[in-house]
Amino acid sequence: MLAECFGFLPLRDLILASHVSHAWRVSALEFPTLWSHIDISWSAHSPDDILNLAVSRAGELPVDFEYDARNVLPSQSFRAAVGQHMQRFRSFRWAYDIRALDRTSRAPLLETFISVRNYFPLNKKRLRTLRIARTRFPEECPALATLTLLRASCHGLGRNRGQHRIFSLCPRLETLHLCDIHPNPEGALPMGPVPPTLRVVKLGAGAGCDLVQLYNASCLISVPHVRLKLPLETAHDVSPFLDGALGLSVTFERPKKFRIAADMLDSRIHRLVLYALDQALDPAPLVATILHDMTNRAAVRSLRIPLAVLALLVAAGIHWPAVSQLTVDVFEDVVHDTQAPAAPDWKRVSALPLGAFEHPPVAVEELSGSEYAAVLVSPPGRRRVDRGERGRGASAVSRKSHLICNVQ
């Protein structure tokens, strides 16, 4: 039981606990699994001694190693100890320049490698996950052939980063996440046949990159789930990424971030993550412009949208002729933590295009907090959702015209 409790302690506290008494020390040493996760994330006086101690107490078990002691450069003795134990590591996370280590060390057990600085030339074929920053991809690297998840950032490295080689280097990829994509279209994205295992692609770029055009011109258009992340202030048109959507969900996250999820044909999903660089910017008009510029709104069957965005579209005369389910998120003004939130102002619901519904919904009484009302009129008369029916919401009814109002 004591050893089970020790399992919740970080390495630093586990070492201290093992010196409390003889009984505690025996309990800590009898279970090597307690020492198989080595996370040195504090400014230890002798991190090499701590590493040697933990590895010895882990017995023959593979070790998960993390080092991220901020503002403390690793000493020569510690770097030597890391190289000495590389063959024991199953996962490896290093927050400093990897060139400080002996990169010829054998790592036969390594399955996950995370570096926030630069590339590490592994030479074994057990690697599954690689998260790495400031990356240039080599022409050959057998260790990458077994990768299933790759997250790479190439910030500040110019245009010749080797991204076009990714699929030839990583033929088993399932998830690909590329950040800081260069605006130059030549070699910015992977080229060649897409691995049949690839299911998820996430791409991120700055305001100067026409990310949608890069994506549409690439081989990635066949991937089922794609997410693009870029600033709201981008001068490029991102609406083509949403064209053909059967369902749209526009959700707002503070501060100043929107997510647009589009359900496409053949169960494909497109997601846009839009964030404001200028915190004084009102993002609603920019999001409304994106939806306004869509060329195939007639395909949309369901729509979830914040009221602030919907009001702008209604004012511009934008129609959604095929929408049969409309979900509207009603956001109150931002209030301070010390203030009680104001009651929802349902007068703002007058912006809804209620005339588009075959059976117009009834008036909605005031709700508080996170309550919502699902309102539907059953022909030939009108039907009111009272307090007793709120919990059942939309599942209580089934008709062609459906309006849900979420209060947040």
mmCIF file of C-alpha atoms in Angstrom:
data_model
loop_
_atom_site.group_PDB
_atom_site.id
_atom_site.type_symbol
_atom_site.label_atom_id
_atom_site.label_comp_id
_atom_site.label_asym_id
_atom_site.label_seq_id
_atom_site.Cartn_x
_atom_site.Cartn_y
_atom_site.Cartn_z
ATOM 1 C CA MET A 1 0.000 0.000 0.000
ATOM 2 C CA LEU A 2 2.850 2.364 0.806
ATOM 3 C CA ALA A 3 4.461 1.656 -2.564
ATOM 4 C CA GLU A 4 1.157 2.449 -4.280
ATOM 5 C CA CYS A 5 1.181 5.841 -2.560
ATOM 6 C CA PHE A 6 4.786 6.384 -3.645
ATOM 7 C CA GLY A 7 3.627 5.983 -7.243
ATOM 8 C CA PHE A 8 1.926 9.390 -7.074
ATOM 9 C CA LEU A 9 5.124 11.199 -6.071
ATOM 10 C CA PRO A 10 7.411 12.994 -8.523
ATOM 11 C CA LEU A 11 10.989 11.728 -8.578
ATOM 12 C CA ARG A 12 12.289 14.460 -6.286
ATOM 13 C CA ASP A 13 9.772 13.619 -3.542
ATOM 14 C CA LEU A 14 10.218 9.886 -4.076
ATOM 15 C CA ILE A 15 13.924 10.204 -3.325
ATOM 16 C CA LEU A 16 13.142 12.178 -0.169
ATOM 17 C CA ALA A 17 10.518 9.631 0.906
ATOM 18 C CA SER A 18 12.979 6.768 0.511
ATOM 19 C CA HIS A 19 15.173 8.405 3.186
ATOM 20 C CA VAL A 20 12.440 8.941 5.788
ATOM 21 C CA SER A 21 12.848 5.580 7.492
ATOM 22 C CA HIS A 22 14.115 2.061 6.914
ATOM 23 C CA ALA A 23 10.599 0.764 6.245
ATOM 24 C CA TRP A 24 9.893 3.454 3.675
ATOM 25 C CA ARG A 25 13.240 2.838 2.002
ATOM 26 C CA VAL A 26 12.552 -0.894 1.726
ATOM 27 C CA SER A 27 9.125 -0.243 0.213
ATOM 28 C CA ALA A 28 10.539 2.204 -2.326
ATOM 29 C CA LEU A 29 13.368 -0.101 -3.398
ATOM 30 C CA GLU A 30 11.241 -3.236 -3.720
ATOM 31 C CA PHE A 31 9.280 -1.800 -6.652
ATOM 32 C CA PRO A 32 11.530 -0.880 -9.620
ATOM 33 C CA THR A 33 8.560 0.529 -11.560
ATOM 34 C CA LEU A 34 8.565 3.508 -9.174
ATOM 35 C CA TRP A 35 11.926 4.520 -10.611
ATOM 36 C CA SER A 36 11.269 3.807 -14.288
ATOM 37 C CA HIS A 37 9.948 7.341 -14.951
ATOM 38 C CA ILE A 38 12.787 9.817 -14.460
ATOM 39 C CA ASP A 39 11.599 13.421 -14.689
ATOM 40 C CA ILE A 40 14.302 15.896 -13.667
ATOM 41 C CA SER A 41 12.432 19.181 -13.927
ATOM 42 C CA TRP A 42 13.970 21.036 -10.999
ATOM 43 C CA SER A 43 17.359 22.664 -10.496
ATOM 44 C CA ALA A 44 19.119 19.690 -8.949
ATOM 45 C CA HIS A 45 22.626 20.165 -7.565
ATOM 46 C CA SER A 46 23.884 16.909 -9.110
ATOM 47 C CA PRO A 47 21.423 15.730 -11.784
ATOM 48 C CA ASP A 48 23.898 13.112 -12.998
ATOM 49 C CA ASP A 49 23.886 11.470 -9.554
ATOM 50 C CA ILE A 50 20.068 11.522 -9.538
ATOM 51 C CA LEU A 51 19.944 9.936 -12.995
ATOM 52 C CA ASN A 52 22.419 7.215 -12.048
ATOM 53 C CA LEU A 53 20.516 6.526 -8.823
ATOM 54 C CA ALA A 54 17.115 6.239 -10.515
ATOM 55 C CA VAL A 55 18.375 4.064 -13.375
ATOM 56 C CA SER A 56 20.032 1.662 -10.941
ATOM 57 C CA ARG A 57 16.843 1.415 -8.858
ATOM 58 C CA ALA A 58 14.752 0.771 -11.988
ATOM 59 C CA GLY A 59 16.475 -2.572 -12.360
ATOM 60 C CA GLU A 60 16.155 -3.969 -15.880
ATOM 61 C CA LEU A 61 13.013 -2.015 -16.754
ATOM 62 C CA PRO A 62 12.980 0.392 -19.708
ATOM 63 C CA VAL A 63 13.099 4.005 -18.559
ATOM 64 C CA ASP A 64 11.059 7.083 -19.539
ATOM 65 C CA PHE A 65 13.371 10.089 -19.251
ATOM 66 C CA GLU A 66 12.551 13.815 -19.165
ATOM 67 C CA TYR A 67 14.882 16.724 -18.525
ATOM 68 C CA ASP A 68 13.601 20.286 -18.436
ATOM 69 C CA ALA A 69 15.298 22.153 -15.594
ATOM 70 C CA ARG A 70 14.602 25.657 -16.820
ATOM 71 C CA ASN A 71 17.388 28.254 -16.841
ATOM 72 C CA VAL A 72 19.959 25.598 -15.883
ATOM 73 C CA LEU A 73 22.342 24.416 -18.588
ATOM 74 C CA PRO A 74 23.179 20.692 -18.345
ATOM 75 C CA SER A 75 26.696 20.092 -17.056
ATOM 76 C CA GLN A 76 29.293 18.004 -18.862
ATOM 77 C CA SER A 77 29.010 15.227 -16.276
ATOM 78 C CA PHE A 78 25.229 15.115 -16.662
ATOM 79 C CA ARG A 79 25.429 15.004 -20.454
ATOM 80 C CA ALA A 80 27.883 12.123 -20.158
ATOM 81 C CA ALA A 81 25.506 10.270 -17.821
ATOM 82 C CA VAL A 82 22.636 10.719 -20.289
ATOM 83 C CA GLY A 83 24.734 9.254 -23.091
ATOM 84 C CA GLN A 84 25.773 6.352 -20.866
ATOM 85 C CA HIS A 85 22.156 5.379 -20.155
ATOM 86 C CA MET A 86 20.725 6.050 -23.626
ATOM 87 C CA GLN A 87 20.344 2.322 -24.238
ATOM 88 C CA ARG A 88 17.890 2.116 -21.304
ATOM 89 C CA PHE A 89 15.523 4.852 -22.479
ATOM 90 C CA ARG A 90 12.103 3.965 -23.886
ATOM 91 C CA SER A 91 11.063 7.614 -24.209
ATOM 92 C CA PHE A 92 13.281 10.682 -24.193
ATOM 93 C CA ARG A 93 12.413 14.354 -23.727
ATOM 94 C CA TRP A 94 15.202 16.929 -23.836
ATOM 95 C CA ALA A 95 14.662 20.693 -23.577
ATOM 96 C CA TYR A 96 18.128 21.815 -24.643
ATOM 97 C CA ASP A 97 20.365 21.677 -27.679
ATOM 98 C CA ILE A 98 20.625 18.007 -28.558
ATOM 99 C CA ARG A 99 24.055 18.592 -30.061
ATOM 100 C CA ALA A 100 25.379 18.752 -26.512
ATOM 101 C CA LEU A 101 24.850 14.978 -26.263
ATOM 102 C CA ASP A 102 26.760 12.102 -27.791
ATOM 103 C CA ARG A 103 24.498 11.440 -30.758
ATOM 104 C CA THR A 104 26.240 8.187 -31.635
ATOM 105 C CA SER A 105 24.914 6.518 -28.474
ATOM 106 C CA ARG A 106 22.868 3.391 -29.093
ATOM 107 C CA ALA A 107 19.171 3.626 -28.204
ATOM 108 C CA PRO A 108 17.682 0.195 -28.993
ATOM 109 C CA LEU A 109 14.556 0.660 -26.816
ATOM 110 C CA LEU A 110 13.636 4.209 -27.812
ATOM 111 C CA GLU A 111 10.020 4.586 -28.990
ATOM 112 C CA THR A 112 9.279 8.265 -28.296
ATOM 113 C CA PHE A 113 11.688 11.144 -28.782
ATOM 114 C CA ILE A 114 10.787 14.770 -27.989
ATOM 115 C CA SER A 115 13.197 17.626 -28.545
ATOM 116 C CA VAL A 116 12.314 21.307 -28.494
ATOM 117 C CA ARG A 117 15.535 22.375 -30.140
ATOM 118 C CA ASN A 118 16.779 20.388 -33.123
ATOM 119 C CA TYR A 119 17.172 17.062 -34.892
ATOM 120 C CA PHE A 120 18.655 13.920 -33.363
ATOM 121 C CA PRO A 121 19.964 11.302 -35.841
ATOM 122 C CA LEU A 122 18.547 8.118 -34.356
ATOM 123 C CA ASN A 123 19.642 4.828 -35.842
ATOM 124 C CA LYS A 124 17.034 2.341 -34.658
ATOM 125 C CA LYS A 125 13.558 1.433 -35.898
ATOM 126 C CA ARG A 126 11.377 1.532 -32.786
ATOM 127 C CA LEU A 127 10.521 5.225 -32.905
ATOM 128 C CA ARG A 128 6.773 5.953 -32.993
ATOM 129 C CA THR A 129 6.385 9.575 -31.825
ATOM 130 C CA LEU A 130 8.595 12.545 -32.674
ATOM 131 C CA ARG A 131 7.963 16.132 -31.574
ATOM 132 C CA ILE A 132 10.771 18.392 -32.607
ATOM 133 C CA ALA A 133 11.426 22.097 -33.229
ATOM 134 C CA ARG A 134 13.629 24.005 -35.697
ATOM 135 C CA THR A 135 13.743 21.042 -38.023
ATOM 136 C CA ARG A 136 15.371 20.290 -41.346
ATOM 137 C CA PHE A 137 14.541 16.871 -42.706
ATOM 138 C CA PRO A 138 17.492 14.857 -44.053
ATOM 139 C CA GLU A 139 17.526 12.969 -47.323
ATOM 140 C CA GLU A 140 17.769 9.644 -45.485
ATOM 141 C CA CYS A 141 17.023 8.516 -41.933
ATOM 142 C CA PRO A 142 15.979 4.878 -41.348
ATOM 143 C CA ALA A 143 14.888 5.685 -37.774
ATOM 144 C CA LEU A 144 11.956 7.742 -39.083
ATOM 145 C CA ALA A 145 10.506 4.850 -41.075
ATOM 146 C CA THR A 146 8.469 3.619 -38.093
ATOM 147 C CA LEU A 147 7.022 6.998 -37.068
ATOM 148 C CA THR A 148 3.249 7.165 -36.629
ATOM 149 C CA LEU A 149 3.073 10.704 -35.153
ATOM 150 C CA LEU A 150 5.229 13.616 -36.261
ATOM 151 C CA ARG A 151 4.997 17.176 -34.955
ATOM 152 C CA ALA A 152 7.600 19.522 -36.367
ATOM 153 C CA SER A 153 8.220 23.244 -36.253
ATOM 154 C CA CYS A 154 10.635 24.861 -38.677
ATOM 155 C CA HIS A 155 10.536 28.399 -37.336
ATOM 156 C CA GLY A 156 13.373 30.625 -38.521
ATOM 157 C CA LEU A 157 15.032 28.079 -40.823
ATOM 158 C CA GLY A 158 14.158 29.595 -44.195
ATOM 159 C CA ARG A 159 12.477 27.820 -47.056
ATOM 160 C CA ASN A 160 14.713 24.772 -47.663
ATOM 161 C CA ARG A 161 13.614 22.631 -44.740
ATOM 162 C CA GLY A 162 13.017 19.323 -46.505
ATOM 163 C CA GLN A 163 9.295 18.985 -45.752
ATOM 164 C CA HIS A 164 8.794 17.540 -49.227
ATOM 165 C CA ARG A 165 10.712 14.444 -48.043
ATOM 166 C CA ILE A 166 8.456 13.658 -45.083
ATOM 167 C CA PHE A 167 6.358 10.946 -46.728
ATOM 168 C CA SER A 168 9.381 9.159 -48.172
ATOM 169 C CA LEU A 169 11.061 9.290 -44.750
ATOM 170 C CA CYS A 170 7.905 8.359 -42.780
ATOM 171 C CA PRO A 171 5.815 5.876 -44.802
ATOM 172 C CA ARG A 172 3.752 4.787 -41.761
ATOM 173 C CA LEU A 173 2.558 8.184 -40.543
ATOM 174 C CA GLU A 174 -0.903 8.352 -39.001
ATOM 175 C CA THR A 175 -0.795 11.948 -37.698
ATOM 176 C CA LEU A 176 1.201 14.841 -39.157
ATOM 177 C CA HIS A 177 1.419 18.255 -37.469
ATOM 178 C CA LEU A 178 3.503 20.961 -39.151
ATOM 179 C CA CYS A 179 3.893 24.437 -37.620
ATOM 180 C CA ASP A 180 5.374 27.678 -38.964
ATOM 181 C CA ILE A 181 4.936 26.707 -42.603
ATOM 182 C CA HIS A 182 6.905 28.960 -44.951
ATOM 183 C CA PRO A 183 4.779 31.091 -47.320
ATOM 184 C CA ASN A 184 6.861 30.034 -50.326
ATOM 185 C CA PRO A 185 4.866 27.221 -51.975
ATOM 186 C CA GLU A 186 7.932 25.372 -53.238
ATOM 187 C CA GLY A 187 8.663 22.506 -50.852
ATOM 188 C CA ALA A 188 6.484 23.911 -48.059
ATOM 189 C CA LEU A 189 4.383 20.727 -47.727
ATOM 190 C CA PRO A 190 5.111 17.014 -48.170
ATOM 191 C CA MET A 191 5.137 15.659 -51.704
ATOM 192 C CA GLY A 192 4.723 12.247 -53.250
ATOM 193 C CA PRO A 193 2.260 9.457 -52.464
ATOM 194 C CA VAL A 194 0.361 9.959 -49.203
ATOM 195 C CA PRO A 195 0.877 7.074 -46.744
ATOM 196 C CA PRO A 196 -2.310 4.976 -46.655
ATOM 197 C CA THR A 197 -2.162 5.109 -42.848
ATOM 198 C CA LEU A 198 -2.347 8.925 -42.675
ATOM 199 C CA ARG A 199 -5.639 10.012 -41.089
ATOM 200 C CA VAL A 200 -4.972 13.413 -39.477
ATOM 201 C CA VAL A 201 -3.089 16.467 -40.759
ATOM 202 C CA LYS A 202 -2.648 19.721 -38.816
ATOM 203 C CA LEU A 203 -1.021 22.708 -40.492
ATOM 204 C CA GLY A 204 -0.169 26.099 -39.011
ATOM 205 C CA ALA A 205 1.203 29.260 -40.605
ATOM 206 C CA GLY A 206 1.465 33.007 -40.168
ATOM 207 C CA ALA A 207 -0.616 35.781 -41.694
ATOM 208 C CA GLY A 208 1.628 36.026 -44.760
ATOM 209 C CA CYS A 209 1.057 32.428 -45.857
ATOM 210 C CA ASP A 210 -1.839 31.447 -48.147
ATOM 211 C CA LEU A 211 -2.303 28.184 -46.291
ATOM 212 C CA VAL A 212 -5.571 27.193 -47.973
ATOM 213 C CA GLN A 213 -4.056 27.556 -51.434
ATOM 214 C CA LEU A 214 -1.010 25.535 -50.370
ATOM 215 C CA TYR A 215 -3.277 22.813 -49.022
ATOM 216 C CA ASN A 216 -5.568 22.717 -52.080
ATOM 217 C CA ALA A 217 -2.552 22.393 -54.374
ATOM 218 C CA SER A 218 -0.986 19.601 -52.325
ATOM 219 C CA CYS A 219 -1.445 15.857 -52.106
ATOM 220 C CA LEU A 220 -2.994 16.284 -48.637
ATOM 221 C CA ILE A 221 -6.516 16.891 -49.974
ATOM 222 C CA SER A 222 -7.183 13.148 -49.736
ATOM 223 C CA VAL A 223 -6.557 13.014 -45.961
ATOM 224 C CA PRO A 224 -9.834 12.497 -43.992
ATOM 225 C CA HIS A 225 -9.245 14.948 -41.111
ATOM 226 C CA VAL A 226 -7.474 18.248 -41.779
ATOM 227 C CA ARG A 227 -6.990 21.234 -39.464
ATOM 228 C CA LEU A 228 -5.594 24.600 -40.542
ATOM 229 C CA LYS A 229 -4.519 27.177 -37.955
ATOM 230 C CA LEU A 230 -3.799 30.765 -38.915
ATOM 231 C CA PRO A 231 -4.366 34.365 -37.750
ATOM 232 C CA LEU A 232 -7.691 36.081 -38.347
ATOM 233 C CA GLU A 233 -5.730 38.978 -39.827
ATOM 234 C CA THR A 234 -4.599 36.926 -42.831
ATOM 235 C CA ALA A 235 -5.173 38.732 -46.124
ATOM 236 C CA HIS A 236 -5.861 35.471 -47.942
ATOM 237 C CA ASP A 237 -9.261 33.927 -48.598
ATOM 238 C CA VAL A 238 -9.825 30.851 -46.424
ATOM 239 C CA SER A 239 -13.470 30.237 -47.372
ATOM 240 C CA PRO A 240 -12.640 27.677 -50.130
ATOM 241 C CA PHE A 241 -11.517 25.328 -47.355
ATOM 242 C CA LEU A 242 -15.156 25.192 -46.177
ATOM 243 C CA ASP A 243 -16.898 24.903 -49.553
ATOM 244 C CA GLY A 244 -18.955 21.746 -49.926
ATOM 245 C CA ALA A 245 -19.619 21.399 -46.199
ATOM 246 C CA LEU A 246 -22.793 19.585 -45.169
ATOM 247 C CA GLY A 247 -22.567 20.929 -41.625
ATOM 248 C CA LEU A 248 -20.800 23.927 -40.109
ATOM 249 C CA SER A 249 -20.030 24.562 -36.450
ATOM 250 C CA VAL A 250 -18.602 27.974 -35.556
ATOM 251 C CA THR A 251 -17.530 28.187 -31.911
ATOM 252 C CA PHE A 252 -15.866 30.994 -30.007
ATOM 253 C CA GLU A 253 -13.074 30.584 -27.467
ATOM 254 C CA ARG A 254 -11.714 33.395 -25.383
ATOM 255 C CA PRO A 255 -9.469 35.183 -25.844
ATOM 256 C CA LYS A 256 -10.197 36.032 -29.473
ATOM 257 C CA LYS A 257 -10.216 32.578 -31.032
ATOM 258 C CA PHE A 258 -12.731 30.918 -33.349
ATOM 259 C CA ARG A 259 -13.003 27.317 -34.463
ATOM 260 C CA ILE A 260 -14.930 26.373 -37.594
ATOM 261 C CA ALA A 261 -15.605 22.671 -38.073
ATOM 262 C CA ALA A 262 -16.945 21.560 -41.445
ATOM 263 C CA ASP A 263 -18.456 18.124 -42.023
ATOM 264 C CA MET A 264 -17.613 17.283 -45.630
ATOM 265 C CA LEU A 265 -18.673 14.515 -47.983
ATOM 266 C CA ASP A 266 -17.399 10.968 -47.390
ATOM 267 C CA SER A 267 -17.138 11.576 -43.623
ATOM 268 C CA ARG A 268 -14.217 13.952 -44.059
ATOM 269 C CA ILE A 269 -13.740 16.797 -41.559
ATOM 270 C CA HIS A 270 -12.146 20.196 -42.159
ATOM 271 C CA ARG A 271 -11.323 22.427 -39.191
ATOM 272 C CA LEU A 272 -10.227 26.047 -39.172
ATOM 273 C CA VAL A 273 -8.644 27.527 -36.046
ATOM 274 C CA LEU A 274 -8.545 31.317 -36.286
ATOM 275 C CA TYR A 275 -6.910 33.484 -33.637
ATOM 276 C CA ALA A 276 -6.484 37.241 -33.370
ATOM 277 C CA LEU A 277 -2.981 38.680 -33.190
ATOM 278 C CA ASP A 278 -4.443 42.038 -32.141
ATOM 279 C CA GLN A 279 -6.343 41.565 -28.878
ATOM 280 C CA ALA A 280 -8.308 44.761 -29.560
ATOM 281 C CA LEU A 281 -9.707 43.247 -32.748
ATOM 282 C CA ASP A 282 -13.377 42.282 -32.958
ATOM 283 C CA PRO A 283 -13.188 38.846 -34.610
ATOM 284 C CA ALA A 284 -16.907 38.461 -35.418
ATOM 285 C CA PRO A 285 -16.846 40.582 -38.640
ATOM 286 C CA LEU A 286 -13.846 38.651 -39.971
ATOM 287 C CA VAL A 287 -15.505 35.301 -39.311
ATOM 288 C CA ALA A 288 -18.707 36.583 -40.914
ATOM 289 C CA THR A 289 -16.685 37.567 -43.992
ATOM 290 C CA ILE A 290 -15.326 34.030 -44.295
ATOM 291 C CA LEU A 291 -18.830 32.556 -44.236
ATOM 292 C CA HIS A 292 -20.087 35.306 -46.564
ATOM 293 C CA ASP A 293 -17.441 34.387 -49.161
ATOM 294 C CA MET A 294 -18.381 30.696 -49.284
ATOM 295 C CA THR A 295 -19.539 29.790 -52.789
ATOM 296 C CA ASN A 296 -21.600 26.708 -51.905
ATOM 297 C CA ARG A 297 -23.704 27.572 -48.863
ATOM 298 C CA ALA A 298 -26.626 25.682 -50.409
ATOM 299 C CA ALA A 299 -25.017 22.384 -49.385
ATOM 300 C CA VAL A 300 -25.084 23.212 -45.657
ATOM 301 C CA ARG A 301 -27.755 21.240 -43.770
ATOM 302 C CA SER A 302 -26.879 22.108 -40.167
ATOM 303 C CA LEU A 303 -25.342 25.271 -38.763
ATOM 304 C CA ARG A 304 -24.038 26.194 -35.332
ATOM 305 C CA ILE A 305 -23.016 29.821 -35.030
ATOM 306 C CA PRO A 306 -22.572 32.616 -32.441
ATOM 307 C CA LEU A 307 -25.360 35.180 -32.512
ATOM 308 C CA ALA A 308 -22.885 38.033 -33.094
ATOM 309 C CA VAL A 309 -21.753 36.403 -36.349
ATOM 310 C CA LEU A 310 -25.240 35.365 -37.433
ATOM 311 C CA ALA A 311 -26.566 38.906 -36.954
ATOM 312 C CA LEU A 312 -23.944 40.225 -39.381
ATOM 313 C CA LEU A 313 -24.856 37.601 -41.975
ATOM 314 C CA VAL A 314 -28.568 38.349 -41.628
ATOM 315 C CA ALA A 315 -27.895 42.072 -42.046
ATOM 316 C CA ALA A 316 -25.946 41.295 -45.232
ATOM 317 C CA GLY A 317 -28.824 39.260 -46.640
ATOM 318 C CA ILE A 318 -26.920 35.957 -46.626
ATOM 319 C CA HIS A 319 -29.180 32.920 -47.025
ATOM 320 C CA TRP A 320 -28.724 29.299 -45.968
ATOM 321 C CA PRO A 321 -31.527 27.713 -48.004
ATOM 322 C CA ALA A 322 -30.923 24.078 -47.007
ATOM 323 C CA VAL A 323 -30.322 24.512 -43.259
ATOM 324 C CA SER A 324 -32.783 22.365 -41.299
ATOM 325 C CA GLN A 325 -31.100 22.675 -37.891
ATOM 326 C CA LEU A 326 -29.767 25.955 -36.572
ATOM 327 C CA THR A 327 -27.913 26.208 -33.258
ATOM 328 C CA VAL A 328 -27.209 29.718 -31.993
ATOM 329 C CA ASP A 329 -24.731 30.450 -29.203
ATOM 330 C CA VAL A 330 -25.730 33.570 -27.272
ATOM 331 C CA PHE A 331 -22.702 35.124 -25.568
ATOM 332 C CA GLU A 332 -23.032 37.850 -22.979
ATOM 333 C CA ASP A 333 -20.616 40.743 -22.719
ATOM 334 C CA VAL A 334 -17.339 39.967 -20.993
ATOM 335 C CA VAL A 335 -17.650 40.501 -17.238
ATOM 336 C CA HIS A 336 -15.058 40.553 -14.503
ATOM 337 C CA ASP A 337 -14.731 37.574 -12.190
ATOM 338 C CA THR A 338 -16.014 39.691 -9.306
ATOM 339 C CA GLN A 339 -19.257 40.545 -11.094
ATOM 340 C CA ALA A 340 -22.308 38.374 -11.449
ATOM 341 C CA PRO A 341 -23.133 37.584 -15.094
ATOM 342 C CA ALA A 342 -26.027 39.529 -16.509
ATOM 343 C CA ALA A 343 -29.253 37.781 -17.431
ATOM 344 C CA PRO A 344 -29.426 36.873 -21.129
ATOM 345 C CA ASP A 345 -30.923 39.572 -23.306
ATOM 346 C CA TRP A 346 -33.299 37.628 -25.514
ATOM 347 C CA LYS A 347 -34.118 40.735 -27.560
ATOM 348 C CA ARG A 348 -30.965 39.948 -29.495
ATOM 349 C CA VAL A 349 -32.610 36.759 -30.765
ATOM 350 C CA SER A 350 -34.608 39.018 -33.081
ATOM 351 C CA ALA A 351 -31.603 38.806 -35.399
ATOM 352 C CA LEU A 352 -32.422 35.168 -36.142
ATOM 353 C CA PRO A 353 -33.778 34.476 -39.648
ATOM 354 C CA LEU A 354 -36.908 32.852 -38.246
ATOM 355 C CA GLY A 355 -38.689 33.218 -41.556
ATOM 356 C CA ALA A 356 -36.438 30.519 -42.994
ATOM 357 C CA PHE A 357 -38.143 27.912 -40.795
ATOM 358 C CA GLU A 358 -41.131 25.993 -42.115
ATOM 359 C CA HIS A 359 -42.783 26.299 -38.681
ATOM 360 C CA PRO A 360 -41.504 29.428 -36.906
ATOM 361 C CA PRO A 361 -40.273 28.796 -33.349
ATOM 362 C CA VAL A 362 -42.055 30.369 -30.402
ATOM 363 C CA ALA A 363 -40.690 33.099 -28.145
ATOM 364 C CA VAL A 364 -38.124 31.883 -25.649
ATOM 365 C CA GLU A 365 -38.372 32.837 -21.993
ATOM 366 C CA GLU A 366 -35.305 34.012 -20.114
ATOM 367 C CA LEU A 367 -32.844 31.334 -19.061
ATOM 368 C CA SER A 368 -29.854 31.639 -16.779
ATOM 369 C CA GLY A 369 -26.370 30.168 -16.572
ATOM 370 C CA SER A 370 -25.707 27.285 -18.957
ATOM 371 C CA GLU A 371 -29.367 26.369 -19.495
ATOM 372 C CA TYR A 372 -30.616 26.136 -23.026
ATOM 373 C CA ALA A 373 -33.962 26.016 -24.780
ATOM 374 C CA ALA A 374 -34.813 23.764 -27.691
ATOM 375 C CA VAL A 375 -37.867 25.243 -29.392
ATOM 376 C CA LEU A 376 -39.983 23.628 -32.076
ATOM 377 C CA VAL A 377 -43.481 24.266 -33.344
ATOM 378 C CA SER A 378 -45.508 21.165 -34.124
ATOM 379 C CA PRO A 379 -48.081 21.822 -36.831
ATOM 380 C CA PRO A 380 -50.751 22.925 -36.913
ATOM 381 C CA GLY A 381 -50.310 24.835 -33.629
ATOM 382 C CA ARG A 382 -47.398 26.160 -31.604
ATOM 383 C CA ARG A 383 -45.648 24.301 -28.816
ATOM 384 C CA ARG A 384 -43.874 25.970 -25.897
ATOM 385 C CA VAL A 385 -40.948 24.400 -24.079
ATOM 386 C CA ASP A 386 -41.557 25.060 -20.391
ATOM 387 C CA ARG A 387 -39.236 24.624 -17.431
ATOM 388 C CA GLY A 388 -40.115 20.979 -16.994
ATOM 389 C CA GLU A 389 -39.069 20.156 -20.546
ATOM 390 C CA ARG A 390 -35.749 21.987 -20.686
ATOM 391 C CA GLY A 391 -33.683 19.010 -19.640
ATOM 392 C CA ARG A 392 -35.027 16.909 -22.505
ATOM 393 C CA GLY A 393 -34.146 19.642 -25.010
ATOM 394 C CA ALA A 394 -33.894 18.675 -28.644
ATOM 395 C CA SER A 395 -34.209 14.936 -28.034
ATOM 396 C CA ALA A 396 -37.844 15.370 -26.998
ATOM 397 C CA VAL A 397 -38.996 16.322 -30.475
ATOM 398 C CA SER A 398 -38.278 15.525 -34.094
ATOM 399 C CA ARG A 399 -39.369 17.847 -36.897
ATOM 400 C CA LYS A 400 -37.958 19.373 -40.036
ATOM 401 C CA SER A 401 -37.360 22.870 -38.666
ATOM 402 C CA HIS A 402 -35.274 22.955 -35.516
ATOM 403 C CA LEU A 403 -33.789 25.852 -33.527
ATOM 404 C CA ILE A 404 -31.570 25.510 -30.460
ATOM 405 C CA CYS A 405 -30.402 28.532 -28.443
ATOM 406 C CA ASN A 406 -27.388 28.011 -26.188
ATOM 407 C CA VAL A 407 -26.812 30.601 -23.460
ATOM 408 C CA GLN A 408 -23.174 30.967 -22.410
#
